[in-house]
Tab-separated table of C-alpha atoms in Angstrom:
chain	number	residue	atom	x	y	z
W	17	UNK	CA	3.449	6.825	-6.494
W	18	UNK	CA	3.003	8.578	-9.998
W	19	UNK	CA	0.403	9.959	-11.420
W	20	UNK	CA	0.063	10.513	-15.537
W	21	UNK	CA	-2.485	12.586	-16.508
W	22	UNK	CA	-3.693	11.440	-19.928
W	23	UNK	CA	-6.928	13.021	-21.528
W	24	UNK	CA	-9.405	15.705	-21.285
W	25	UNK	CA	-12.554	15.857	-22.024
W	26	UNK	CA	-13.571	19.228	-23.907
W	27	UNK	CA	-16.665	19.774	-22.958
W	28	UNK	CA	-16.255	19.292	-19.092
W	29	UNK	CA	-13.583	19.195	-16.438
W	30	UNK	CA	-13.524	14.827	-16.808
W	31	UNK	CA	-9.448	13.312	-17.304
W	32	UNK	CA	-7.885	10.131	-17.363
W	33	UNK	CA	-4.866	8.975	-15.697
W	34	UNK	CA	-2.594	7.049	-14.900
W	35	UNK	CA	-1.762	5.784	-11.566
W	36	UNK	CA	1.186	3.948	-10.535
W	37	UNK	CA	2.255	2.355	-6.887
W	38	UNK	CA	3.977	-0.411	-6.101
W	39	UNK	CA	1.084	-3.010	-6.520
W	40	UNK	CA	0.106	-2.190	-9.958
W	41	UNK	CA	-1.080	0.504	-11.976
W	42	UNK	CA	-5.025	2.109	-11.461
W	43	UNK	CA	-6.536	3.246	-14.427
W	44	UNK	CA	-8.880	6.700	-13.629
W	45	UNK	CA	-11.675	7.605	-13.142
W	46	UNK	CA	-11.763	4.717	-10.604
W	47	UNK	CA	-14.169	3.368	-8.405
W	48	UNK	CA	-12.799	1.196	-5.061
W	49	UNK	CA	-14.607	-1.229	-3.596
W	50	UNK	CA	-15.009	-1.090	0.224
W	51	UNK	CA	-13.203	-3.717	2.399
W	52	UNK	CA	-13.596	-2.768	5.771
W	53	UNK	CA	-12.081	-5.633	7.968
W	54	UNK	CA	-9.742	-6.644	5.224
W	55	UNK	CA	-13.020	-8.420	3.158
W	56	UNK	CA	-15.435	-6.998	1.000
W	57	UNK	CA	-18.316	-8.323	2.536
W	58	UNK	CA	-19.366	-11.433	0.664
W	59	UNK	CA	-17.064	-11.371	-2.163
W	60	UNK	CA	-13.738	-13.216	-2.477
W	61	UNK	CA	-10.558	-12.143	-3.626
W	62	UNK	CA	-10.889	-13.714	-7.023
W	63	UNK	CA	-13.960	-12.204	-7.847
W	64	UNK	CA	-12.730	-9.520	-6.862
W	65	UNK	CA	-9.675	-9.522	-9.461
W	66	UNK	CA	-11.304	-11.432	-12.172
W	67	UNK	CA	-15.095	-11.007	-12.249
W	68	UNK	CA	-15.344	-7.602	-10.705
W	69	UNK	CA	-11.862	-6.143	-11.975
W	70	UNK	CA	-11.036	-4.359	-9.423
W	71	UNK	CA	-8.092	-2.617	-9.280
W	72	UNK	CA	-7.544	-1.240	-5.849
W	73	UNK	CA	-9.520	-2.393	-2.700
W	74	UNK	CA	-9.872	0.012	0.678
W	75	UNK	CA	-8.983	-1.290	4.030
W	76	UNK	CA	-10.617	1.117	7.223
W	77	UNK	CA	-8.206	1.938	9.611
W	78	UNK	CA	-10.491	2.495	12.661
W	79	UNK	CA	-12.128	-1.083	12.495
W	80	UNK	CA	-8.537	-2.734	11.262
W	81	UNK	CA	-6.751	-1.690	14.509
W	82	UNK	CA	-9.804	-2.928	16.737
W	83	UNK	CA	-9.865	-5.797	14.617
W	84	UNK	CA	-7.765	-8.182	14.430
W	85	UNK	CA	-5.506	-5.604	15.573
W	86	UNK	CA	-1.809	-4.213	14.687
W	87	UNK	CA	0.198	-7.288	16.326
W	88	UNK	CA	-1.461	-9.729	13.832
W	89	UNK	CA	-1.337	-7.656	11.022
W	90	UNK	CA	2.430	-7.253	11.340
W	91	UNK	CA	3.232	-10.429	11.883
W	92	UNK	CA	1.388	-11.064	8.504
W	93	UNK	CA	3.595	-9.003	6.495
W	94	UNK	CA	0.767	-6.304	6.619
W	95	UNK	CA	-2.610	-6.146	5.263
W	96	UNK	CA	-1.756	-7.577	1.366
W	97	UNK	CA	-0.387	-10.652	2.887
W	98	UNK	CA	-3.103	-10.931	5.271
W	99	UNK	CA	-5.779	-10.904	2.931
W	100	UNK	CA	-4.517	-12.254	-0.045
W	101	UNK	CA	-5.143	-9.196	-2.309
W	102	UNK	CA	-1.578	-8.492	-4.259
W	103	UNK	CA	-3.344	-5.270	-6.247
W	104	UNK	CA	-3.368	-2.243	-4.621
W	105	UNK	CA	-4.697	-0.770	-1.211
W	106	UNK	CA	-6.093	2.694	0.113
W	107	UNK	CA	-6.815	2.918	3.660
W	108	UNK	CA	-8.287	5.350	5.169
W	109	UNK	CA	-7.470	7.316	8.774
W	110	UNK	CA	-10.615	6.623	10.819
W	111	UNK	CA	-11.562	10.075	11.406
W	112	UNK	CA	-14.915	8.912	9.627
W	113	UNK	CA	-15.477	6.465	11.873
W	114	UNK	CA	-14.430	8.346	15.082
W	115	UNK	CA	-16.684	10.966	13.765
W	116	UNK	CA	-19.880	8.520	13.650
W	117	UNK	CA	-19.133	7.817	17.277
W	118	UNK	CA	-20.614	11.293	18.214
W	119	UNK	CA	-21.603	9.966	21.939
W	120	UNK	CA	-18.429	8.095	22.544
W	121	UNK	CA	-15.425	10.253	21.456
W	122	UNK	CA	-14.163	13.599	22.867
W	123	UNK	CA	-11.538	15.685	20.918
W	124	UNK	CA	-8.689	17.683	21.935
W	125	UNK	CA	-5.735	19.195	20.459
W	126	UNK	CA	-3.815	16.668	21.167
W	127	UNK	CA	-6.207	13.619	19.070
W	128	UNK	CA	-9.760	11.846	19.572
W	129	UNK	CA	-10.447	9.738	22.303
W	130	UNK	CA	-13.195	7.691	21.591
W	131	UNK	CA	-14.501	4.208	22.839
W	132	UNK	CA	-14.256	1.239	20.851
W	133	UNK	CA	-18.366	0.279	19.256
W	134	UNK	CA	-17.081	-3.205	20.116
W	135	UNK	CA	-16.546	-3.498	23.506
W	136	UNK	CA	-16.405	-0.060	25.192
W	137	UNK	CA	-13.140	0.326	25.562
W	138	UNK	CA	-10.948	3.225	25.564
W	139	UNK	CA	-8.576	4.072	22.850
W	140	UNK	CA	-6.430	7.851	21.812
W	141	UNK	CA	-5.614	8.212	18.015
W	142	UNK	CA	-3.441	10.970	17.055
W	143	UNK	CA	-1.804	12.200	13.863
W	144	UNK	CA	1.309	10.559	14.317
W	145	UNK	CA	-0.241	7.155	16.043
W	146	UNK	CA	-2.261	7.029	13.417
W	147	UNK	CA	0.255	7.379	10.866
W	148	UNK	CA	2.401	4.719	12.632
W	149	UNK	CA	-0.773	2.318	12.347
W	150	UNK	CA	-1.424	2.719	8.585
W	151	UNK	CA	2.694	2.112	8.078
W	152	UNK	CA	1.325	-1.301	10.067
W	153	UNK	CA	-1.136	-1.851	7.827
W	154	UNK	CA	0.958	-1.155	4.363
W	155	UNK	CA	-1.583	0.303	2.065
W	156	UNK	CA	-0.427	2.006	-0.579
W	157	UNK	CA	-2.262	4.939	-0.311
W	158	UNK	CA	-2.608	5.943	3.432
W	159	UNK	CA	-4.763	9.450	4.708
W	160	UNK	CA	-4.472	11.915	7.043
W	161	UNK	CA	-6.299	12.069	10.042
W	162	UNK	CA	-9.473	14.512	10.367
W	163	UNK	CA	-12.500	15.806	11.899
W	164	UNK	CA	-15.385	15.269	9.338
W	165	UNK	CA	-17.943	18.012	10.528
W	166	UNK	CA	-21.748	16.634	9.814
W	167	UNK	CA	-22.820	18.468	6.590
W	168	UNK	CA	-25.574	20.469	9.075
W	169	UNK	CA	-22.505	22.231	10.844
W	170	UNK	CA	-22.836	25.858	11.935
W	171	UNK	CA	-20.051	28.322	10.049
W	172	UNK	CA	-17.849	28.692	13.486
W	173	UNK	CA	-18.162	24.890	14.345
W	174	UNK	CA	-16.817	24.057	10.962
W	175	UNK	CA	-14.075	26.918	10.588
W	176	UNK	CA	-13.187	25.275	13.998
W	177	UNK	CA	-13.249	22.054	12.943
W	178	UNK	CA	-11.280	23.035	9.935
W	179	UNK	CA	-8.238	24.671	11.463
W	180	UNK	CA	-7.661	21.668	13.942
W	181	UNK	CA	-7.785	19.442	10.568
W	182	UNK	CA	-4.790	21.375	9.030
W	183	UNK	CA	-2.730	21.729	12.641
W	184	UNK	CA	-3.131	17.508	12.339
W	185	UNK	CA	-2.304	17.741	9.052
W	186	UNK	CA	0.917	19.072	9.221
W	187	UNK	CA	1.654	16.904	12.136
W	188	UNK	CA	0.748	13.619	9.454
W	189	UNK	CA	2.902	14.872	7.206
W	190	UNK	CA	5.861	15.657	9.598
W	191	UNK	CA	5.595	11.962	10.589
W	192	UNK	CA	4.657	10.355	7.937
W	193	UNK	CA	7.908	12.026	6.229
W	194	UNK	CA	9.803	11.018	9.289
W	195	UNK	CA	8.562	7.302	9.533
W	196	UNK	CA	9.723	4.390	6.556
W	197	UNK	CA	7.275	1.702	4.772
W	198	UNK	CA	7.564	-1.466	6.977
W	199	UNK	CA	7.273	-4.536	4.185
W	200	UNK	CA	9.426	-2.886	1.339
W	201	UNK	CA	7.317	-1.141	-1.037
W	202	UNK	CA	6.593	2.895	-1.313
W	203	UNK	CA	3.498	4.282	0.544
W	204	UNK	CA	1.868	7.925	-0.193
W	205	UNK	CA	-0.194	10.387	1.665
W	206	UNK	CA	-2.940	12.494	1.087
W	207	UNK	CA	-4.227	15.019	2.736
W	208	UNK	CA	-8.319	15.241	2.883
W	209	UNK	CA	-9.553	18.635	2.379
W	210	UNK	CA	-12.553	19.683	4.319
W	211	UNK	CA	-14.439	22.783	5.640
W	212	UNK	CA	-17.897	21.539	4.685
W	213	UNK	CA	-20.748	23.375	2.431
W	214	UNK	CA	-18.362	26.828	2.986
W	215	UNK	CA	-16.803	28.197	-0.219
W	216	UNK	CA	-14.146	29.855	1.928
W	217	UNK	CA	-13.023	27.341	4.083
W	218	UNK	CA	-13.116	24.992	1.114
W	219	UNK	CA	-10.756	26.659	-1.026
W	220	UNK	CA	-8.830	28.108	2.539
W	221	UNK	CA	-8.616	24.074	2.746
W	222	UNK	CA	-7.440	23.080	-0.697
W	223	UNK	CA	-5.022	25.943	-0.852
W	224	UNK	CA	-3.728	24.838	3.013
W	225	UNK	CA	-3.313	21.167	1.271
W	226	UNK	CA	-1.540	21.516	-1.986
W	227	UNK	CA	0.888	23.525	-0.592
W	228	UNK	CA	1.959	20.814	1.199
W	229	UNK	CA	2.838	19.428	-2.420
W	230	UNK	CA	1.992	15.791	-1.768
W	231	UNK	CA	1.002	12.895	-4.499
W	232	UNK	CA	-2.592	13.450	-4.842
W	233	UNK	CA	-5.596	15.028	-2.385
W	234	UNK	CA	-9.053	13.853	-0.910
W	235	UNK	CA	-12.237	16.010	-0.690
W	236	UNK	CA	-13.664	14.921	2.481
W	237	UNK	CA	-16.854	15.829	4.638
W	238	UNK	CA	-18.972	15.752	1.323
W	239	UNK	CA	-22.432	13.119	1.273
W	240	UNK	CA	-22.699	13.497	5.020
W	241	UNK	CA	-26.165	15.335	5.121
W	242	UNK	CA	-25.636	18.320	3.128
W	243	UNK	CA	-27.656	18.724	-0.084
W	244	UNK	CA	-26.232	17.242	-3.214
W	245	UNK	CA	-26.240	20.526	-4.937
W	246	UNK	CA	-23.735	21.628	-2.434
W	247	UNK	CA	-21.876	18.891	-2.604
W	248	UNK	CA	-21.726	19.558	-6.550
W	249	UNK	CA	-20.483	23.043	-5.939
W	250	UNK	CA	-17.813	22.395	-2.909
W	251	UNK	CA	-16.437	19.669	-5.635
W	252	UNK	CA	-15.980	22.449	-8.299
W	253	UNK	CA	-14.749	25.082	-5.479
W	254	UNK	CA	-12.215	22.608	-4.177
W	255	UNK	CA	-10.947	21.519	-7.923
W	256	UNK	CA	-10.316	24.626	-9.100
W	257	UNK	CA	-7.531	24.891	-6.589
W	258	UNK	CA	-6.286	21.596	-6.579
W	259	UNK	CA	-3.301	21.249	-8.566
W	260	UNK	CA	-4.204	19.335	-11.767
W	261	UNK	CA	-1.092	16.953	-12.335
W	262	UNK	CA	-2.384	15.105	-9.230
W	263	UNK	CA	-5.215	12.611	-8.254
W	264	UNK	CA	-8.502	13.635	-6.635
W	265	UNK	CA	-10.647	11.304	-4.257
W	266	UNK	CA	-14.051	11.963	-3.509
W	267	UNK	CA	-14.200	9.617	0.044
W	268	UNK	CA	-17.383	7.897	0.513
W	269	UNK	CA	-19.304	9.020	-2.715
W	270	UNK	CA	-21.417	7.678	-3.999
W	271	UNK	CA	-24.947	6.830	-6.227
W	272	UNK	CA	-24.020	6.145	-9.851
W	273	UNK	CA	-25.033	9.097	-10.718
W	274	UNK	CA	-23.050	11.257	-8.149
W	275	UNK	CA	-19.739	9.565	-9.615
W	276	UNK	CA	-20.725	10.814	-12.739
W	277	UNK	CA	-21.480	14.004	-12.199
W	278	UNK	CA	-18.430	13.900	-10.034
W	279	UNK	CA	-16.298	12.876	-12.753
W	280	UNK	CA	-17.252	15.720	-14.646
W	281	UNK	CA	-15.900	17.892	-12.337
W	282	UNK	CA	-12.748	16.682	-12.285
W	283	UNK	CA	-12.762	13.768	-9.927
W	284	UNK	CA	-10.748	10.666	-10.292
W	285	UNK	CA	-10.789	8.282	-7.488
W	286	UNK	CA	-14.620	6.818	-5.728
W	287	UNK	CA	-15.057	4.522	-2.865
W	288	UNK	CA	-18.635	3.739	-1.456
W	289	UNK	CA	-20.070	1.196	0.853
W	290	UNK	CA	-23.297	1.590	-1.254
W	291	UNK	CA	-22.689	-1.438	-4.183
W	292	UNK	CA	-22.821	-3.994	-1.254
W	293	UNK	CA	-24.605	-2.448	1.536
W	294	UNK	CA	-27.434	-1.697	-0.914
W	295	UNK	CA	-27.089	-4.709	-2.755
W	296	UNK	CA	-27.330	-6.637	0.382
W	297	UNK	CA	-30.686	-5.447	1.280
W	298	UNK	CA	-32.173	-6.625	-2.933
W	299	UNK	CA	-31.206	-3.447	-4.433
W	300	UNK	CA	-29.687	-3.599	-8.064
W	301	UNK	CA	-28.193	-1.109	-9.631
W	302	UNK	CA	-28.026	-1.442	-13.742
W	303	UNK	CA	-27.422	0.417	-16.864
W	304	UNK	CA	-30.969	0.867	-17.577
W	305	UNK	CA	-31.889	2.018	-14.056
W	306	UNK	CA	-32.189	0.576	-10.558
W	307	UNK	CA	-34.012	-2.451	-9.227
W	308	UNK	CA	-35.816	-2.841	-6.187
W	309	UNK	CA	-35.694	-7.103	-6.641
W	310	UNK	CA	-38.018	-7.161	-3.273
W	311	UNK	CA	-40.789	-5.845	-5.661
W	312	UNK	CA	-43.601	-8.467	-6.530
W	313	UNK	CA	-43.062	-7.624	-9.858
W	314	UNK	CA	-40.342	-9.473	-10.016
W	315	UNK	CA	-41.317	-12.542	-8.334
W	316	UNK	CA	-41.694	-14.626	-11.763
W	317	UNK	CA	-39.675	-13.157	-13.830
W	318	UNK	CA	-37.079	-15.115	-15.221
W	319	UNK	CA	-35.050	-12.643	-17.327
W	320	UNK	CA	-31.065	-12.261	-16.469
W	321	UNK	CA	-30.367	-10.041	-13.771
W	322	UNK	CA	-28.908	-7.802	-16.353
W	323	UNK	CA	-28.780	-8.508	-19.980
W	324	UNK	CA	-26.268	-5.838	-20.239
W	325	UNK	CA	-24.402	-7.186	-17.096
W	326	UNK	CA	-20.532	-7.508	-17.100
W	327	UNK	CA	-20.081	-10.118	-14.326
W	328	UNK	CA	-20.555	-14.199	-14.639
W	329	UNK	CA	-23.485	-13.556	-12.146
W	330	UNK	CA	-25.751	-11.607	-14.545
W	331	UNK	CA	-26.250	-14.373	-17.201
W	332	UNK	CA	-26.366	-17.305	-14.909
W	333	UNK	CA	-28.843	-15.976	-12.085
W	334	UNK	CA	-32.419	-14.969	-13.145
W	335	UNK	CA	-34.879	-11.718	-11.214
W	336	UNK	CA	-37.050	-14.380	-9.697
W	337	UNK	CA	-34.130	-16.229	-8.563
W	338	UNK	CA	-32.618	-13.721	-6.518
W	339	UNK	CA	-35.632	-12.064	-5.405
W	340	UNK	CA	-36.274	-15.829	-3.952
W	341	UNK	CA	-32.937	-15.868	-2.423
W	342	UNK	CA	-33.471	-12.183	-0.671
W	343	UNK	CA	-37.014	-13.030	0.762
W	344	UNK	CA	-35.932	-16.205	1.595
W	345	UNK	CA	-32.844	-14.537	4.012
W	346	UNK	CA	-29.938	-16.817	1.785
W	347	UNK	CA	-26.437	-15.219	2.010
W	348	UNK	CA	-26.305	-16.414	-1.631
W	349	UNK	CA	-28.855	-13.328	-2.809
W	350	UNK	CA	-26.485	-10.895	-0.775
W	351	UNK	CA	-23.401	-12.160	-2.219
W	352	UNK	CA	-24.799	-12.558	-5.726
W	353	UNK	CA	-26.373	-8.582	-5.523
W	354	UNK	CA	-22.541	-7.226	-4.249
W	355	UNK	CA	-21.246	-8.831	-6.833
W	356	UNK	CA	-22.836	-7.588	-9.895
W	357	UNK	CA	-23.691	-4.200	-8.250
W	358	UNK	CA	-19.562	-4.159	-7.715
W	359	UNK	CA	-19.274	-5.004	-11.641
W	360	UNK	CA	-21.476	-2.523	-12.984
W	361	UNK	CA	-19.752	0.409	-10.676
W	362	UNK	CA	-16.510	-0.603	-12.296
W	363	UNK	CA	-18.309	-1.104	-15.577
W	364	UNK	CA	-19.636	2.530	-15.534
W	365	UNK	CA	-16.216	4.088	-14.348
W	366	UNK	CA	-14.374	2.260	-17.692
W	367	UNK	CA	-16.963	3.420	-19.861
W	368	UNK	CA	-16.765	6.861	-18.698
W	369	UNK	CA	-12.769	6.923	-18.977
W	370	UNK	CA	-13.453	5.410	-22.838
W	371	UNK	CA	-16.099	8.014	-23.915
W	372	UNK	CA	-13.618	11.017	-21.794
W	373	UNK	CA	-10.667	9.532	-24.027
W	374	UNK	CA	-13.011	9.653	-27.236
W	375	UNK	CA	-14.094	13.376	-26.563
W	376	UNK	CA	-17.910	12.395	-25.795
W	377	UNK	CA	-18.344	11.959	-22.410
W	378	UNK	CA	-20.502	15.373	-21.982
W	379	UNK	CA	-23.162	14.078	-24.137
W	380	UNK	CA	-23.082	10.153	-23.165
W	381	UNK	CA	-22.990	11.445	-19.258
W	382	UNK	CA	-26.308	13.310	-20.014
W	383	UNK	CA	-28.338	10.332	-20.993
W	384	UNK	CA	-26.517	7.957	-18.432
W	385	UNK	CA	-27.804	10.444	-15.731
W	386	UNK	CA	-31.488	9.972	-16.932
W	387	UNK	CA	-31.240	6.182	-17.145
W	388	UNK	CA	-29.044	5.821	-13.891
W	389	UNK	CA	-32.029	7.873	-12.147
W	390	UNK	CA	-35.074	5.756	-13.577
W	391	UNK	CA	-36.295	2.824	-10.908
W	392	UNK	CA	-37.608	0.036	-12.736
């Protein structure tokens, strides 16, 4: 993978870049949508490409090696075969997931045991099994596996937690360097830095990280409880010692406005479940502000979705429409919601990387903020 840094914005820590794997180039400040099992829920691969332009997907390795499982995705030709998405792929390590499963996982030195939220069973990831399963799965950009602390943790818990991170860190990278791509294109590794809402275990973190001198770096454990003004301030803690020729992903972040505010500090790479999940459940997010399409107010209104709307579903689909659909429990108001709430993240991550290459995205960020914020 490269990585080609490409502007700077002068009145904040926002870039552009360049990335390049494999599957295609990534233009950054990027935001990925979430695909789970393989699908972003509701949306097809098309709309994906076309509609949506998206231009890397994420895969979850926790709920891709319950299901359908590494025999089947092998026998595919890995996860781009199996689902029919040729662009690029991040997956991440399931230490999130394994991490949710608080009453069902136990771990040791050794890796996580934890029991499957399917059926019960019993299942041991390690570093290395789990860098053996994402080789299975053939995304392009693969992580290591970590303990995400809850962003409530005591000081000792998470210094704790930390230092097992980095002893499975260095056990990633030992096999991950060890191990080959199994379908004939490159794969890359990041480390995720952690040691959550503690300025010195961050930066112990970032520093253990980059001198492992690897193609780009995740800031993990952030948006999982803790206050967003300490997630602002681990984000500018941790980037300060990141090296700067290399991408930065903020995992699971976030509200428009986070990725903003994000971006000014000198993050590059998003992924959050909260376009679809959200939009699932009647909530729109526009340019203008956010839309609760539940609301009565909108129950004859027969305005576009979004006037300023990027996607095919914004002209053709009206408020009162949709709102219809969502009371009404069709899988048509879901799908239509994902898919413009997916267009308008990707919308809002181009325009940022426009007004960061024209020198104004300080100023344009400032009244995007207010907007993002307003509910209408």
């Amino acid at each position: 993978m490269d990585f080609k840094l490409l502007n700077t914005d002068p009145k904040s820590s926002a870039r552009t870049g360049e990335l390049t794997t494999d599957h295609g180039k990534i233009q950054t400040p990027i935001f990925m949508p979430v695909g789970t099992l393989g699908s972003v829920k509701g949306v097809h691969q098309r709309e994906l490409r076309d509609d949506i332009n998206a231009e890397i997907i994420l895969g979850n390795t926790y709920h891709l090696y319950l299901r359908p499982g590494l025999d089947v995705l092998e026998k595919a030709g890995g996860l781009h075969k199996f689902n029919g998405w040729e662009r690029p792929i991040l997956t991440d390590s399931g230490g999130f997931q394994v991490f949710s499963l608080a009453e069902n996982r136990k771990l040791t030195e050794e890796g996580a045991m934890f029991r499957s939220h399917i059926d019960g069973s019993k299942h041991f990831f390690t570093p290395e099994n789990v860098m053996d399963t994402q080789r299975t799965i053939g995304a392009d950009i693969i992580m290591a596996f970590d303990e995400c602390p809850p962003g409530t943790s005591t000081y000792e818990y998470s210094k704790n937690s930390l230092e097992l991170t980095q002893r499975w860190l260095e056990r990633c990278v030992k096999r991950f360097d060890e191990t080959e791509p199994k379908y004939g294109y490159s794969q890359t590794l990041f480390p995720i830095v952690q040691g959550c809402v503690y300025n010195d275990l961050r930066i112990k973190a970032a520093e253990h990280a980059a001198s492992l001198n690897r193609e780009g770096y995740a800031i993990g454990g952030l948006a999982v409880g803790e206050p967003v003004e300490d997630m602002y301030s681990m984000i500018e803690v941790v980037n300060e010692v990141l090296p700067k020729d290399k991408p930065r992903y903020l995992m699971g972040v976030g509200t428009p406005v986070n990725i903003l505010e994000a971006i000014s500090r000198g993050v590059d790479m998003f992924d959050c479940v909260m376009p679809t999940r959200n939009g699932r459940n009647g909530m729109i997010f526009t340019s203008e502000g956010t839309i609760n399409i539940k609301n009565k107010k909108w129950y004859d209104d027969f305005s576009p979705i979004d006037p300023n709307g990027t996607s095919y579903v914004d002209q053709n689909y009206s408020k009162a429409y949709v709102r219809h659909l969502i009371h009404s429990g069709e899988l048509l108001g879901s799908q239509i919601c994902s898919i413009h709430n997916l267009a308008f993240y990707l919308w809002l991550v181009r325009e940022a990387r426009e007004h960061i290459n024209a020198g104004t995205f300080a100023s344009w960020k400032e009244i995007m903020v207010k907007k993002l914020a307003t509910r209408l």
